[in-house]
Amino acid sequence: MNRRAQLSALLALPMLWLIGIYIFSLVMLLVTAFWVTDPFTSKVKPGFTLRNFEQIIANPAYASTSIRTLGIALAVTVLSILISVPLGIFMAKVASPKLRAILAVAITLPLWAGYLVKILAMRITFTEEGFFNSMLGPLGISGPGFSIVTVVLTLTYLWLPYMAVPVYTAIRQLPPNLFDASSDLGAGAGFTIRTVVLPLIKPAIIAGSIFTFSLSLGDYIAAKFVGGSTQMIGSIIASNINLNPPIAAAFSLVPIAFVVIYLVSVQRTGALERM
Amino acid sequence: MRSKIMTGAAFLAVAALALTGCSADADGTAAGGLSIDVPDIAMLEELGEMESEVNIVAWSGFVEPAWTDGFTAETGCTVNRRVAGTSDEMVQLMRTGDYDIVSASGDASLRLIAGGDVQPINLDLVPNFGDDIVEGMKGQIYDTINGKSYGVPIGRGANILQYNSDVVTEEPTSWDVAWEADSPYAGQIIAYDAPIYIADAAVYLMAHEPDLGITNPYALDQTQLDAAIDLLQQQNKIVSEYWADPAAQITSFAGGTSALGTSWEILRKLTDDDKFKSVLPEEGSTGWSDAWMIAAESKSPNCAYAWVDYTSEAEVNGAIATNFGMAPANAAFCETSDEAAAHCEYFNATDEEYFSNVWFWTTPIEQCIDGRTDVTCTNFQQWTDAWLSVKG
């Protein structure tokens, strides 16, 4: 009995947080998606309508924006993996301890700066007369300007640490004798990476990809500042949040659906159990 | 042009009300004038004791210690400021009931009035709102409804065409360089990022496609709105980027990404480079006009009235206008010093002819404010939905 009291005391605070604030606000969000808005005063009134969902399906702008955002999130994730895996292998297995420390600091350095500062830094980098063009201009290369490409590069820059850190940690934990064994059996470096390293660090890659994927899905500030005329799911939610909160709530279910589909398909591979 | 129509409409409304002998009736007796169903909210008849504080939602730069300190010393009311970034945010904040005053732009004011969020203002209690308020800011549709005044003007400005004279060597006279698919500056055009920007397309169509019959860019029926959206989608292909954040607009011009597009005089000034020039093209333009409005359920109505009166005084109104970079509402400011005169000159403060070409932001509503009764006009929510399809 006493043990049970202790246990409830221990769980009281996190449960209060989880149910009282976290779950409650999510449920409120979902409920709002069925409410109606007065078209003139844009005041929200409780009610029940499926019109908000109809509108999301019927308006081609919502569909094309959803697909564009999904594409951006996937591109950011793939790009982050392509950078993190070789970098992780180099840091864990090749670099000297000193270089390894320097690289570890370099990867986590962006986390020290504010989000907006980083976005504005990228904005300055990619303006017509900015750093990118003035460095590569003499070689006849001109930058992507403000476009979808720049949005992908910016988001990759923002979220890379969330992929690179778990991947590097996973590679560090691989026993060195696996590499020796692989090499003794005659495998080259590429073959070892493909058949030994990648399967073992898959849970780390998936953990990182959940961050890069879902953070990219929800972002809209990058599209606003470096996207030129790019519109993302977040842009639509942001422009509706004051004028038509129910439709913003309904549309916010789209990224949630994407993440759920992603998690379910990842779970099928069994990777989540080893995380 | 429009201001004349509106003054006429307001006059008609007042006359009709006077004839029927109902002083504050909102059920629409105005013959031919615009009358809108608004909640009946009582007007303050006389002032009482000052409360201890007043809470204000304002644009950045409207409420600063340079003049709030004087106000507090004079009245004993402490000023709490909340800066809002957009009109939509202002409307939302006013609905919380935590604020007494808002510096509403024309695209927010009708929503606030119709939503019952602000109260009619007794101009007798605002002695500084006198004959010196510039002509073009008196009795406008966005703050005067059914003959009742809901706002006290602060200042105004036009959405001008700014260009980089290094790239655009010949001064543009028309907006066509920003709208037409074959613009020589395709890919270097910056556009404003908000549903109200649809009105800019409508202003252009008014001049170039008279067959559409647009007479007021804020009164668009479905066909006219579709035409405006088509034009915006055409522009979308030649746009370098959209701006809503003033700092982003400045860096876009300064960084060379954009060479031409929608701007405010103050932003052009802030680029701090003479190669950036501005013009009000022949088609005219949209603009904004801000007014103080008092919350319907203000907890500090006396301090609120005192603030509105204090800031309508020439010096204070001028200080706000100078700080924000706009034309002041109180023309008496222009005669207070050489510096003030230069400011008024630069922002065309008393040049009604300049502003007669400017269509100030107004919330689009179903009732056509151009006087048409045979069609339903599109409302702001439809504009918001339509705007999203521009950037698809």
XYZ file of C-alpha atoms in Angstrom:
667
model
C 0.000 0.000 0.000
C 2.733 2.349 1.022
C 4.634 1.375 -2.088
C 1.649 2.229 -4.218
C 1.391 5.674 -2.627
C 5.050 6.266 -3.331
C 4.568 5.227 -6.910
C 1.604 7.555 -7.451
C 3.510 10.413 -5.869
C 6.335 9.745 -8.265
C 4.044 9.651 -11.289
C 1.702 12.491 -10.290
C 3.655 15.305 -11.855
C 4.490 13.657 -15.194
C 0.943 12.312 -15.523
C -0.524 15.715 -14.756
C 1.685 17.162 -17.449
C 0.972 14.420 -19.951
C -2.789 14.310 -19.552
C -3.606 17.779 -18.247
C -1.582 19.837 -20.642
C -0.130 17.699 -23.411
C -3.048 15.443 -24.318
C -5.711 18.023 -23.457
C -4.340 20.664 -25.797
C -3.939 18.113 -28.589
C -7.535 16.998 -28.170
C -8.691 20.612 -28.148
C -6.814 21.128 -31.395
C -8.534 18.142 -32.976
C -11.942 19.258 -31.730
C -11.439 22.752 -33.137
C -11.044 21.209 -36.584
C -14.779 20.464 -36.527
C -15.827 23.955 -35.443
C -17.055 26.793 -37.612
C -15.830 30.336 -38.196
C -17.959 33.375 -38.790
C -16.851 34.541 -42.240
C -17.035 38.233 -41.367
C -15.747 38.639 -37.845
C -13.651 35.427 -38.037
C -14.889 34.445 -34.592
C -14.774 30.739 -33.870
C -17.989 29.054 -32.787
C -18.342 25.514 -31.450
C -20.353 23.296 -33.731
C -19.892 20.268 -35.891
C -18.972 20.434 -39.529
C -16.825 18.402 -41.876
C -16.521 21.375 -44.209
C -12.976 22.166 -43.089
C -11.811 18.721 -44.165
C -13.777 18.945 -47.407
C -12.071 22.225 -48.163
C -8.635 20.750 -47.578
C -9.351 17.994 -50.072
C -11.191 20.179 -52.584
C -8.697 23.041 -52.708
C -5.827 21.977 -55.006
C -3.520 24.430 -53.238
C -3.707 22.384 -50.043
C -2.929 19.134 -51.850
C -0.004 20.487 -53.844
C 1.415 22.212 -50.763
C 1.155 18.974 -48.758
C 3.011 17.031 -51.425
C 5.656 19.736 -51.771
C 6.215 19.777 -48.009
C 6.462 15.988 -47.900
C 9.057 16.108 -50.682
C 11.074 18.751 -48.856
C 11.000 16.746 -45.595
C 12.139 13.577 -47.376
C 14.899 15.429 -49.225
C 16.166 16.954 -45.963
C 16.183 13.514 -44.340
C 18.031 11.826 -47.218
C 20.563 14.648 -47.411
C 21.154 14.460 -43.650
C 21.788 10.687 -43.879
C 24.159 11.122 -46.816
C 26.209 13.627 -44.833
C 26.012 11.957 -41.408
C 27.032 8.367 -42.245
C 30.410 9.054 -43.918
C 31.085 11.823 -41.419
C 30.271 9.485 -38.504
C 32.486 6.720 -39.853
C 35.344 9.139 -40.381
C 35.010 10.647 -36.923
C 34.656 7.341 -35.080
C 37.121 5.183 -36.921
C 39.627 7.336 -38.819
C 40.093 10.737 -37.171
C 42.642 11.369 -34.431
C 41.152 12.068 -30.985
C 41.939 15.762 -31.351
C 40.317 16.075 -34.779
C 37.379 14.028 -33.499
C 36.801 16.539 -30.691
C 37.005 19.452 -33.108
C 34.490 17.821 -35.462
C 32.131 17.002 -32.589
C 32.149 20.649 -31.563
C 31.667 21.757 -35.172
C 28.610 19.539 -35.617
C 26.907 20.691 -32.448
C 27.957 24.314 -32.873
C 24.790 25.333 -34.770
C 22.725 24.196 -31.768
C 24.231 27.035 -29.784
C 22.761 29.740 -32.007
C 19.139 30.850 -32.083
C 16.852 29.485 -34.753
C 16.071 32.856 -36.334
C 19.723 33.848 -36.316
C 20.542 30.729 -38.326
C 17.738 31.336 -40.818
C 18.827 34.932 -41.346
C 22.428 33.795 -41.730
C 21.317 31.459 -44.524
C 19.284 34.271 -46.026
C 22.355 36.481 -46.216
C 24.409 33.604 -47.623
C 22.001 33.043 -50.494
C 21.072 36.578 -51.560
C 22.046 37.520 -55.110
C 25.122 39.412 -53.900
C 25.657 37.128 -50.915
C 28.464 34.838 -49.792
C 27.539 31.891 -52.038
C 27.489 33.864 -55.263
C 30.552 35.938 -54.489
C 32.596 32.816 -53.668
C 31.438 30.648 -56.550
C 30.619 33.403 -59.055
C 34.191 33.518 -60.437
C 33.853 29.801 -61.270
C 30.740 30.551 -63.272
C 28.435 28.974 -60.681
C 25.428 30.941 -59.522
C 23.480 30.031 -56.425
C 19.941 28.726 -56.212
C 18.694 32.094 -54.969
C 15.598 31.832 -52.819
C 13.888 28.621 -53.871
C 12.875 25.131 -52.777
C 16.526 24.045 -53.095
C 17.555 26.714 -50.615
C 14.777 25.649 -48.249
C 16.100 22.056 -48.336
C 19.682 23.226 -47.753
C 18.626 25.505 -44.894
C 16.554 22.846 -43.162
C 19.363 20.341 -43.556
C 21.705 22.856 -41.959
C 19.224 23.352 -39.106
C 18.489 19.688 -38.354
C 21.785 17.954 -39.263
C 22.965 17.709 -35.618
C 19.865 15.660 -34.772
C 20.954 13.065 -37.336
C 24.731 13.331 -37.027
C 24.919 12.924 -33.248
C 22.969 9.614 -32.925
C 24.668 8.187 -36.027
C 28.144 9.074 -34.741
C 27.362 7.630 -31.296
C 26.109 4.398 -32.858
C 29.211 4.002 -35.010
C 31.505 4.660 -32.054
C 29.854 1.809 -30.197
C 30.552 -0.700 -32.959
C 33.255 -3.108 -31.699
C 36.491 -2.647 -33.696
C 36.847 -6.416 -34.098
C 33.822 -6.432 -36.437
C 35.808 -4.331 -38.853
C 38.870 -6.554 -38.435
C 36.799 -9.664 -39.014
C 35.229 -8.169 -42.097
C 38.583 -7.188 -43.495
C 40.106 -10.613 -42.616
C 37.351 -12.204 -44.630
C 38.422 -10.117 -47.594
C 35.763 -7.395 -47.656
C 36.687 -3.946 -48.930
C 35.754 -0.763 -47.097
C 32.612 -0.192 -49.156
C 31.417 -3.749 -48.683
C 32.023 -3.549 -44.930
C 30.026 -0.345 -44.648
C 27.141 -1.819 -46.616
C 26.942 -5.198 -44.925
C 28.267 -4.523 -41.416
C 27.971 -0.860 -40.472
C 24.679 0.165 -42.065
C 22.539 -2.663 -40.665
C 23.915 -2.039 -37.185
C 23.375 1.720 -37.183
C 19.945 1.533 -38.806
C 18.115 2.248 -35.517
C 20.228 5.394 -35.066
C 19.494 6.545 -38.616
C 15.789 5.987 -38.068
C 15.861 7.849 -34.765
C 17.599 10.761 -36.489
C 15.238 10.643 -39.446
C 12.216 11.010 -37.170
C 13.689 14.319 -36.046
C 14.724 15.616 -39.454
C 11.491 14.461 -41.086
C 8.981 15.750 -38.551
C 10.826 19.001 -37.827
C 10.950 19.758 -41.569
C 7.250 18.975 -41.978
C 6.324 21.535 -39.366
C 8.658 24.307 -40.434
C 7.542 27.420 -42.304
C 9.942 30.162 -41.249
C 12.600 28.786 -43.589
C 10.133 28.880 -46.494
C 9.275 32.451 -45.566
C 12.830 33.733 -45.403
C 14.749 31.686 -47.956
C 11.997 30.066 -50.002
C 11.208 32.890 -52.398
C 7.672 31.944 -53.370
C 7.763 28.473 -51.785
C 4.740 27.640 -49.655
C 4.759 24.849 -47.070
C 2.102 23.279 -44.825
C 3.184 25.532 -41.989
C 2.731 28.635 -44.167
C -0.921 27.747 -44.732
C -1.506 26.994 -41.061
C 0.177 30.254 -40.069
C -1.909 32.350 -42.445
C -5.126 30.721 -41.226
C -4.339 30.605 -37.529
C -5.866 34.000 -36.784
C -8.485 34.184 -39.523
C -9.814 30.655 -39.562
C -8.476 28.550 -36.674
C -10.702 25.525 -37.454
C -9.234 25.077 -40.920
C -5.733 25.575 -39.512
C -6.504 22.826 -36.987
C -7.876 20.542 -39.693
C -4.838 21.099 -41.879
C -2.451 20.470 -39.001
C -3.693 16.877 -39.076
C -1.937 16.403 -42.427
C 1.635 16.466 -41.047
C 0.447 14.360 -38.105
C -0.869 11.801 -40.596
C 2.432 11.851 -42.504
C 4.414 11.220 -39.316
C 2.093 8.420 -38.217
C 2.396 6.729 -41.624
C 6.165 7.122 -41.395
C 6.342 5.687 -37.873
C 4.116 2.739 -38.772
C 6.188 1.865 -41.811
C 9.402 2.185 -39.783
C 7.935 0.055 -37.020
C 7.244 -2.721 -39.520
C 10.976 -3.025 -40.060
C 11.388 -3.680 -36.341
C 13.800 -0.815 -35.968
C 11.858 0.975 -33.252
C 12.311 -1.896 -30.779
C 16.061 -1.532 -30.877
C 16.072 2.225 -30.401
C -12.129 59.721 -56.161
C -13.094 57.050 -53.712
C -12.767 59.341 -50.736
C -15.324 61.620 -52.384
C -17.734 58.734 -52.865
C -17.286 57.691 -49.286
C -17.665 61.168 -47.860
C -20.847 61.365 -49.896
C -22.050 58.049 -48.558
C -21.271 59.019 -44.994
C -23.054 62.319 -45.494
C -26.105 60.537 -46.892
C -26.109 58.142 -43.981
C -25.945 60.951 -41.467
C -28.663 62.870 -43.285
C -30.934 59.837 -43.397
C -30.430 59.199 -39.723
C -31.170 62.797 -38.894
C -34.361 62.731 -41.011
C -35.720 59.596 -39.460
C -34.871 60.986 -36.096
C -33.116 57.946 -34.800
C -29.836 58.946 -33.340
C -27.995 55.668 -32.974
C -29.871 53.080 -34.931
C -27.873 50.371 -36.605
C -30.509 48.551 -38.608
C -29.708 50.350 -41.804
C -31.946 53.219 -42.716
C -29.366 55.048 -44.760
C -30.731 55.638 -48.219
C -28.153 54.527 -50.741
C -25.385 54.831 -48.175
C -23.578 51.907 -46.692
C -24.959 50.597 -43.497
C -23.811 47.456 -41.793
C -25.309 45.391 -39.013
C -23.196 46.041 -35.978
C -23.766 45.147 -32.347
C -25.223 48.006 -30.366
C -22.569 49.172 -27.943
C -23.034 52.204 -25.758
C -20.880 55.261 -26.273
C -19.218 56.896 -23.283
C -21.133 60.073 -22.404
C -18.731 61.714 -20.016
C -15.326 61.143 -18.505
C -14.725 60.124 -14.924
C -11.818 59.349 -12.646
C -8.632 58.090 -14.295
C -7.829 54.434 -13.706
C -4.279 53.417 -12.902
C -3.229 51.878 -16.216
C -4.073 51.405 -19.876
C -3.206 48.389 -22.052
C -2.478 49.075 -25.689
C -1.990 46.764 -28.707
C -0.021 48.722 -31.273
C 2.230 48.552 -34.274
C 5.921 48.670 -33.499
C 6.948 52.300 -32.991
C 3.526 53.695 -32.076
C 3.906 53.570 -28.299
C 7.325 54.685 -27.076
C 8.656 56.058 -23.764
C 9.493 59.337 -25.532
C 5.815 60.260 -25.325
C 4.236 57.719 -22.942
C 6.267 59.154 -20.041
C 4.685 62.557 -20.625
C 1.269 60.938 -20.752
C 1.786 59.126 -17.463
C 3.012 62.326 -15.810
C -0.046 64.195 -17.084
C -2.762 61.656 -16.317
C -1.356 59.146 -13.851
C -2.167 56.278 -16.248
C 0.653 53.783 -16.710
C 0.941 52.573 -20.288
C 1.412 48.844 -20.986
C 2.308 48.160 -24.585
C 1.930 44.981 -26.606
C 3.404 45.091 -30.097
C 1.532 43.105 -32.753
C 3.012 42.091 -36.094
C -0.108 41.759 -38.218
C -3.680 43.001 -38.367
C -4.981 39.474 -37.810
C -2.954 39.230 -34.634
C -4.378 42.553 -33.444
C -7.944 41.367 -33.975
C -7.180 38.166 -32.099
C -5.530 40.025 -29.210
C -8.442 42.434 -28.875
C -10.775 39.445 -28.553
C -8.974 38.335 -25.392
C -10.460 41.332 -23.603
C -7.129 42.180 -22.009
C -6.578 45.401 -23.918
C -8.140 48.849 -23.904
C -6.830 50.318 -27.138
C -5.654 49.086 -30.530
C -3.961 50.920 -33.404
C -6.076 49.239 -36.058
C -5.395 49.410 -39.784
C -8.301 49.533 -42.212
C -8.169 45.806 -42.910
C -8.825 45.067 -39.231
C -11.211 47.820 -38.214
C -14.422 46.612 -39.891
C -13.918 43.179 -38.364
C -13.453 44.718 -34.930
C -16.532 46.905 -35.301
C -18.770 44.141 -36.656
C -17.446 41.682 -34.104
C -18.511 44.001 -31.296
C -14.939 44.270 -30.057
C -14.681 48.064 -30.102
C -16.981 50.832 -28.928
C -18.163 53.970 -30.704
C -16.082 56.988 -29.803
C -17.562 60.192 -28.456
C -15.517 62.760 -30.380
C -16.610 65.495 -27.968
C -14.387 63.806 -25.420
C -11.412 63.997 -27.788
C -10.899 67.755 -28.066
C -7.597 67.341 -29.881
C -9.492 65.676 -32.747
C -10.166 69.040 -34.267
C -10.194 70.791 -37.586
C -6.542 69.982 -38.060
C -7.137 66.295 -38.785
C -6.339 65.968 -42.480
C -9.363 65.873 -44.766
C -8.710 62.435 -46.232
C -8.727 60.729 -42.841
C -12.060 62.004 -41.571
C -15.112 59.766 -41.603
C -13.584 56.941 -43.634
C -15.450 53.683 -44.076
C -12.908 51.759 -42.022
C -13.626 53.766 -38.891
C -17.037 55.373 -39.344
C -20.046 53.080 -39.660
C -23.686 54.074 -39.780
C -22.706 57.612 -38.891
C -20.876 56.558 -35.748
C -17.178 57.058 -35.308
C -15.200 54.088 -34.049
C -11.665 55.273 -34.599
C -9.435 58.292 -34.234
C -6.903 58.566 -37.070
C -3.165 58.238 -36.386
C -1.528 58.287 -39.788
C -1.479 56.868 -43.294
C 0.810 55.725 -46.060
C 0.744 54.343 -49.588
C 2.041 51.016 -50.891
C 4.460 52.407 -53.420
C 6.537 50.896 -56.227
C 10.176 50.839 -55.158
C 12.966 50.096 -57.621
C 16.722 49.774 -57.786
C 17.793 52.470 -60.254
C 20.993 50.550 -61.058
C 18.848 47.830 -62.627
C 15.693 49.733 -63.541
C 17.309 52.656 -65.293
C 14.126 54.285 -66.552
C 11.553 55.389 -63.971
C 8.513 53.119 -64.270
C 5.210 54.949 -64.656
C 2.995 51.884 -64.487
C 2.692 48.796 -62.307
C 2.933 46.695 -65.502
C 6.627 45.963 -64.799
C 5.503 44.137 -61.664
C 2.520 42.275 -63.086
C 3.004 41.376 -66.756
C 4.534 38.011 -67.687
C 6.926 39.667 -70.173
C 8.279 42.138 -67.617
C 11.957 42.889 -68.289
C 12.515 42.383 -64.555
C 10.975 38.909 -64.335
C 12.561 36.994 -61.471
C 13.522 40.156 -59.622
C 10.097 41.271 -58.441
C 9.118 41.366 -54.781
C 5.449 41.187 -53.801
C 3.585 41.677 -50.539
C 2.630 38.511 -48.680
C -0.929 38.831 -47.356
C -4.468 38.204 -48.606
C -5.076 41.954 -48.714
C -2.506 42.088 -51.565
C -5.331 40.815 -53.801
C -6.528 44.426 -53.764
C -3.267 45.470 -55.467
C -4.114 43.144 -58.343
C -7.626 44.616 -58.408
C -6.257 48.163 -58.632
C -4.177 47.096 -61.649
C -7.177 45.388 -63.275
C -9.295 48.493 -62.699
C -7.004 50.396 -65.027
C -6.152 47.665 -67.526
C -9.300 45.565 -67.779
C -12.211 47.974 -67.440
C -14.581 45.291 -68.789
C -14.420 43.565 -65.400
C -16.233 46.544 -63.941
C -14.177 46.869 -60.762
C -14.825 50.248 -59.175
C -13.465 49.519 -55.715
C -10.647 47.007 -55.135
C -12.223 45.925 -51.840
C -15.616 45.153 -53.418
C -14.959 42.166 -55.677
C -17.609 39.699 -56.753
C -16.559 36.115 -57.499
C -15.716 36.800 -61.182
C -13.627 39.819 -60.299
C -11.839 37.947 -57.496
C -11.048 35.095 -59.914
C -9.580 37.585 -62.380
C -7.427 39.094 -59.632
C -6.212 35.627 -58.615
C -5.348 34.819 -62.250
C -3.253 37.973 -62.372
C -1.557 37.080 -59.070
C -0.780 33.584 -60.361
C 0.761 35.144 -63.451
C 2.872 37.324 -61.167
C 3.825 34.324 -59.033
C 5.918 33.020 -61.946
C 8.027 36.183 -62.131
C 8.315 36.877 -58.416
C 11.694 36.580 -56.684
C 10.036 36.474 -53.287
C 7.164 37.639 -51.107
C 7.638 39.823 -48.062
C 5.614 40.304 -44.921
C 8.533 41.068 -42.653
C 9.920 44.590 -43.269
C 13.482 43.513 -42.440
C 13.274 40.781 -45.076
C 12.055 43.291 -47.644
C 15.009 45.586 -46.979
C 17.578 42.783 -47.223
C 15.932 41.559 -50.415
C 16.510 44.914 -52.107
C 19.892 45.552 -50.487
C 21.121 42.026 -51.272
C 20.153 42.317 -54.937
C 17.569 39.527 -54.923
C 14.787 41.938 -55.826
C 15.035 44.963 -58.077
C 11.480 46.229 -57.971
C 8.247 45.797 -56.096
C 5.826 46.828 -53.401
C 7.244 48.916 -50.592
C 6.540 51.631 -48.041
C 8.280 55.026 -48.054
C 9.829 54.238 -44.680
C 11.372 51.000 -45.987
C 12.888 52.789 -48.955
C 14.357 55.333 -46.565
C 15.735 52.577 -44.346
C 17.698 51.015 -47.218
C 19.847 54.111 -46.776
C 20.964 54.145 -50.396
C 19.986 56.689 -53.037
C 19.928 54.093 -55.782
C 16.599 52.883 -54.378
C 13.841 55.117 -55.667
C 10.086 55.059 -55.394
C 7.070 56.105 -57.408
C 3.290 56.056 -57.120
C 2.390 54.607 -60.530
C -0.371 56.001 -62.730
C -2.837 53.245 -61.817
C -2.734 54.417 -58.223
C -2.111 52.007 -55.404
C -3.321 50.523 -52.178
C -2.375 52.038 -48.851
C -3.011 51.816 -45.148
C -4.548 54.138 -42.657
C -4.399 53.505 -38.923
C -6.769 54.623 -36.190
C -6.947 54.237 -32.414
C -9.924 52.139 -31.376
C -11.203 51.551 -27.848
C -12.210 48.079 -26.662
C -15.922 47.511 -26.158
C -15.323 46.294 -22.634
C -12.369 48.449 -21.746
C -11.462 48.279 -18.076
C -9.900 51.724 -18.253
C -12.120 53.818 -20.548
C -11.021 57.109 -19.017
C -7.325 56.430 -19.459
C -8.155 55.147 -22.952
C -9.915 58.371 -23.918
C -7.079 60.359 -22.383
C -4.549 58.401 -24.485
C -6.493 58.880 -27.702
C -6.783 62.592 -27.018
C -3.136 62.942 -25.954
C -1.861 61.243 -29.104
C -4.105 63.323 -31.359
C -2.301 66.451 -30.241
C -0.069 67.820 -33.013
C 3.316 67.243 -31.351
C 2.601 63.726 -30.128
C 0.854 62.629 -33.317
C 3.816 64.029 -35.234
C 6.277 62.173 -33.004
C 4.510 58.867 -33.730
C 4.350 59.590 -37.456
C 8.018 60.564 -37.560
C 9.072 57.547 -35.557
C 7.101 55.097 -37.709
C 7.638 56.905 -41.003
C 4.170 57.833 -42.205
C 1.964 60.830 -42.910
C 0.567 62.196 -39.612
C -3.179 62.589 -39.140
C -2.871 65.962 -37.457
C -1.865 68.533 -40.083
C -1.038 71.138 -37.424
C 2.151 69.155 -36.755
C 3.488 70.178 -40.171
C 3.746 73.802 -39.050
C 5.541 73.153 -35.778
C 9.092 73.204 -37.199
C 11.125 73.044 -40.391
C 11.887 69.446 -39.659
C 8.193 68.660 -39.274
C 7.417 70.494 -42.508
C 10.049 68.426 -44.315
C 8.589 65.235 -42.894
C 5.073 66.193 -44.034
C 6.398 67.114 -47.460
C 8.244 63.807 -47.844
C 5.225 61.720 -46.819
C 2.710 63.890 -48.733
C 0.863 64.476 -45.466
C -1.555 67.132 -46.659
C -1.489 66.287 -50.357
C -5.035 64.988 -50.822
C -4.451 64.707 -54.553
C -1.638 62.243 -53.928
C -3.845 60.175 -51.617
C -6.882 60.433 -53.909
C -5.083 57.762 -55.960
C -4.623 55.537 -52.943
C -7.182 52.910 -51.941
C -6.774 52.422 -48.213
C -6.981 48.870 -46.857
C -10.551 47.947 -46.011
C -11.877 44.580 -44.861
C -13.704 42.997 -47.810
C -17.220 42.030 -46.744
C -20.183 40.371 -48.425
C -22.023 43.627 -48.736
C -20.418 45.387 -51.720
C -18.977 48.637 -50.444
C -18.999 50.106 -53.955
C -22.782 50.338 -53.666
C -23.754 47.353 -55.834
C -26.760 45.493 -54.482
C -27.342 42.980 -57.311
C -24.313 40.825 -56.422
C -22.690 39.392 -53.333
C -19.131 40.423 -52.833
C -16.398 38.112 -51.592
C -15.468 38.333 -47.918
C -12.065 38.336 -46.273
C -12.151 34.632 -45.561
C -12.660 33.937 -49.244
C -9.733 36.234 -49.928
C -7.577 34.255 -47.500
C -8.505 30.966 -49.158
C -7.929 32.462 -52.602
C -4.566 33.875 -51.548
C -3.315 30.381 -50.647
C -4.012 29.203 -54.184
C -1.754 31.952 -55.558
C 1.323 30.278 -54.114
C -0.277 26.816 -54.539
